[in-house]
Tab-separated table of C-alpha atoms in Angstrom:
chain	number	residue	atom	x	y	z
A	1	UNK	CA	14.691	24.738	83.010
A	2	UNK	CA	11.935	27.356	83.606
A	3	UNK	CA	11.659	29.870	81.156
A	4	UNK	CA	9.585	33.646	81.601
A	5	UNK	CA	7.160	33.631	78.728
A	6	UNK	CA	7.904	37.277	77.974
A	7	UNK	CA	11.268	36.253	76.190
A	8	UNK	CA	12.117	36.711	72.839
A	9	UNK	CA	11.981	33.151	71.065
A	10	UNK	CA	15.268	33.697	69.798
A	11	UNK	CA	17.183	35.147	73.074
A	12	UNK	CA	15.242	31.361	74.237
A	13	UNK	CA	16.945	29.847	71.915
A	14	UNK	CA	20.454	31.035	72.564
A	15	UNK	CA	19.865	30.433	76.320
A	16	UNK	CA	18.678	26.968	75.667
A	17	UNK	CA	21.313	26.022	73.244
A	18	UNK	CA	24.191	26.946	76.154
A	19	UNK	CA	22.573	24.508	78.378
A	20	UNK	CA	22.512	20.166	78.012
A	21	UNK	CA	19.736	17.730	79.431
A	22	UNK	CA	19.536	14.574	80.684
A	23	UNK	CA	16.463	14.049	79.461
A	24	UNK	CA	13.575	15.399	76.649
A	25	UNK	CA	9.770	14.483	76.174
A	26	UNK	CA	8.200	15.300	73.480
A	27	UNK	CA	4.324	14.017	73.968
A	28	UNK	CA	1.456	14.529	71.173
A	29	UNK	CA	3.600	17.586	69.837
A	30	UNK	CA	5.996	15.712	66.842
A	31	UNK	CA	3.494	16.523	64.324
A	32	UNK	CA	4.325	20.323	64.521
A	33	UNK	CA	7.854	19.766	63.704
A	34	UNK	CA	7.987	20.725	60.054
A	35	UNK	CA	11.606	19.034	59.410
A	36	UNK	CA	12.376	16.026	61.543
A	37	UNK	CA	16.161	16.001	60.490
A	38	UNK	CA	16.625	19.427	61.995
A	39	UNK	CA	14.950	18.430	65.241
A	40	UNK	CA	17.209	15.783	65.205
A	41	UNK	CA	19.836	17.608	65.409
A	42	UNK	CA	19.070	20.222	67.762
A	43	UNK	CA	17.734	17.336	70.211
A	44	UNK	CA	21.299	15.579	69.795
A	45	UNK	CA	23.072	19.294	70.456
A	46	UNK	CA	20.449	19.774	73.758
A	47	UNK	CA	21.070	16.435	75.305
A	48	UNK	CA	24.155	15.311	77.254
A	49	UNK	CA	25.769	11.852	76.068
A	50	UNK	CA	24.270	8.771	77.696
A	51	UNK	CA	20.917	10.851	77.705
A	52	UNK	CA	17.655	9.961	76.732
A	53	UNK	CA	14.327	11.241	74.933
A	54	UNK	CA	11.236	10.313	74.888
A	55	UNK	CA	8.913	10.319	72.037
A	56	UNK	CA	5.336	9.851	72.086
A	57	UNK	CA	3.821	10.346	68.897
A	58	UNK	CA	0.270	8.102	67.334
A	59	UNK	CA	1.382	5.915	64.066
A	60	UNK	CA	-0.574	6.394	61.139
A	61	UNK	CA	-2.064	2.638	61.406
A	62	UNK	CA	-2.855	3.662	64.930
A	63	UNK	CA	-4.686	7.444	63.523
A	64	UNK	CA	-6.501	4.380	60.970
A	65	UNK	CA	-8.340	3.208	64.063
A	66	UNK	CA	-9.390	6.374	66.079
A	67	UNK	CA	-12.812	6.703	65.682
A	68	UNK	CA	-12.164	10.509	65.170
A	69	UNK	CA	-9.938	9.999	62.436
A	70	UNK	CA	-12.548	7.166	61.333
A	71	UNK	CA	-15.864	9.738	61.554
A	72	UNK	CA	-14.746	13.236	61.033
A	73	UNK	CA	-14.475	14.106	56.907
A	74	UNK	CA	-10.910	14.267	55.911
A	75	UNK	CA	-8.908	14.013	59.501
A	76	UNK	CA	-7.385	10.771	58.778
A	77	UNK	CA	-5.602	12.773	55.920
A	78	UNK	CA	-5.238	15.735	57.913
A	79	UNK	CA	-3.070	13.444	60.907
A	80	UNK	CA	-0.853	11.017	58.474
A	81	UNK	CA	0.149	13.869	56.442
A	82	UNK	CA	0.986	15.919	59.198
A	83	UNK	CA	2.762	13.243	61.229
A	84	UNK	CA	5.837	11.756	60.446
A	85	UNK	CA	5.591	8.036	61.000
A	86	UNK	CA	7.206	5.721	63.482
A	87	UNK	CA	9.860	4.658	60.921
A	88	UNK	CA	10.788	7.681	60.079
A	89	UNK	CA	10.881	9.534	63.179
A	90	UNK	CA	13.720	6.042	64.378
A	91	UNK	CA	15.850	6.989	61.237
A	92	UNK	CA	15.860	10.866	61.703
A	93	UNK	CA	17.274	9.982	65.740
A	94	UNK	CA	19.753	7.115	64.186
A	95	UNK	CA	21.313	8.809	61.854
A	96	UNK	CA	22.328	11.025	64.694
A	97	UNK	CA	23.453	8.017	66.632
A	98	UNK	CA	20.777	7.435	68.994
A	99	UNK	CA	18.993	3.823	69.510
A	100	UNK	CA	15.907	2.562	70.532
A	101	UNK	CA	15.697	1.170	74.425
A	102	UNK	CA	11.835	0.626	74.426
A	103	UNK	CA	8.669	1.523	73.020
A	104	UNK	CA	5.330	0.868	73.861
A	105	UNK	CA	1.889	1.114	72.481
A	106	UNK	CA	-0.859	2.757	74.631
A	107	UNK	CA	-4.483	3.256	73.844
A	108	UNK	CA	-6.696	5.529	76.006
A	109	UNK	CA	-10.237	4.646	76.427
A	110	UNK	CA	-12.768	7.577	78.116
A	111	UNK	CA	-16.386	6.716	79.026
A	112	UNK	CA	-19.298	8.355	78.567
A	113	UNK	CA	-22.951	8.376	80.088
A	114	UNK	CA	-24.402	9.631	76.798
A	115	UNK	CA	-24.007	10.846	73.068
A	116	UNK	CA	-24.783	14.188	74.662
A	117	UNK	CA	-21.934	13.771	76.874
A	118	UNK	CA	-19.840	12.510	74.212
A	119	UNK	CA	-21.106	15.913	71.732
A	120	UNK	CA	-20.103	18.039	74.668
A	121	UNK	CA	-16.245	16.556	74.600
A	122	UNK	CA	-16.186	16.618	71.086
A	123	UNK	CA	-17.383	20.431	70.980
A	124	UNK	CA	-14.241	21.203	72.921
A	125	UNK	CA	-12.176	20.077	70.221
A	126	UNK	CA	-9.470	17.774	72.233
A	127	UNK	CA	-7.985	16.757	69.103
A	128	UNK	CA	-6.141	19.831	66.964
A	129	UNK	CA	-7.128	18.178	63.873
A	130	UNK	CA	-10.646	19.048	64.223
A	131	UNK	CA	-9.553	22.346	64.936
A	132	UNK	CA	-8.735	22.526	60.664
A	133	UNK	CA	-11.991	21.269	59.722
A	134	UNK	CA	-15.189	23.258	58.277
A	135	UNK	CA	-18.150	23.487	60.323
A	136	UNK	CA	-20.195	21.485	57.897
A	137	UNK	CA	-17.373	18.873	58.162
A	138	UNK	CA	-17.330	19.363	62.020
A	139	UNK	CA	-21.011	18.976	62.321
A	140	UNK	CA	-21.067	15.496	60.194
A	141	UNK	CA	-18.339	14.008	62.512
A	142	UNK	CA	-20.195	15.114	65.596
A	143	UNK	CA	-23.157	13.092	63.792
A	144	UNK	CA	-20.767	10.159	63.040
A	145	UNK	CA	-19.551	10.098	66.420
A	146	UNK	CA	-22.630	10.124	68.362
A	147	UNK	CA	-24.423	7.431	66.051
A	148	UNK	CA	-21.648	5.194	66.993
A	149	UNK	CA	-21.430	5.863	70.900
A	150	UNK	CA	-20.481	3.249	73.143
A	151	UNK	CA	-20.261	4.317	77.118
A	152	UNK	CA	-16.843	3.384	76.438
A	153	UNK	CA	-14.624	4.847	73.586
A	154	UNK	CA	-11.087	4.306	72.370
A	155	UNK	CA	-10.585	8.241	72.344
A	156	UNK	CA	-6.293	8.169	71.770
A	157	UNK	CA	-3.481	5.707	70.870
A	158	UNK	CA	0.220	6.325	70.417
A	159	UNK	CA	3.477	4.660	70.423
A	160	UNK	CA	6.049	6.040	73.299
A	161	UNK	CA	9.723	5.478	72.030
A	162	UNK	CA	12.287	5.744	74.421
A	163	UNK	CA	16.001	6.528	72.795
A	164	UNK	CA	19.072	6.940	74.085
A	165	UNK	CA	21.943	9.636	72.756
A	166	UNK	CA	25.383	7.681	72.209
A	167	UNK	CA	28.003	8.367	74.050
């Protein structure tokens, strides 16, 4: 389903809701959901029976180990309050009579030739979270990050759950 970006969000909504999928991905995006019971139940409206959607979403032990969440002031708060965690993102999609075929666990390393290469990544804020901070906050992460370089760095990690929608 391709959608023109010049359409009203509602008139989206009405066209989206007349339609059913086979399958939905949601990737890195859960935490912007303010009510996961409501998603729930539009996802279970949106997706055919014997459908499936997958979920792909970092646990807040996972956020524990990022070294972003681990150097920046106050983004490990900022992530686990803002994310629902695994076990309640599987009882929001039960309750509506989905269950779990697989998950996974995934952890993304990047390399670097340098701290100044690793600044430069960091200065493009890949992470939203460090979107919310202060600049003085900001600037002692960047300081964190770079005293701890490694030419490799775990940079992401995140648990993809694969559900299926009841017939």
């Amino acid at each position: 389903l391709a959608l023109n970006s010049d359409i009203n969000l509602l008139d989206w909504m009405d066209i989206l809701y007349k339609k059913q999928f086979d399958l939905i991905i949601s990737f890195q995006s859960i935490h912007y959901v303010n009510d996961l019971d409501k998603m729930s139940s539009d996802l279970d409206k949106l997706l055919k029976p014997k459908s499936k959607i997958v979920i792909a979403s970092t646990t807040h032990q996972q956020f524990s180990e990022l070294p972003y969440c681990l150097f920046f002031p106050k983004v490990l708060e900022i992530e686990v309050n803002r994310t629902p965690d695994f076990d309640k993102i599987v009882k929001a999609f039960s309750s509506r009579n989905f269950r779990i075929l697989h998950t996974s666990d995934f952890k993304i390393n990047k390399k670097f030739k340098n701290s100044n290469e690793v600044r430069d990544w960091l200065l493009q804020k890949p992470f939203s979270a460090l979107a919310l901070l202060s600049k003085a906050d900001f600037k002692i992460g960047l300081h964190k990050f770079a005293q701890n370089f490694t030419n490799e760095m775990l940079v992401d990690e995140f648990t993809l759950l694969v559900m299926e929608k009841s017939e």
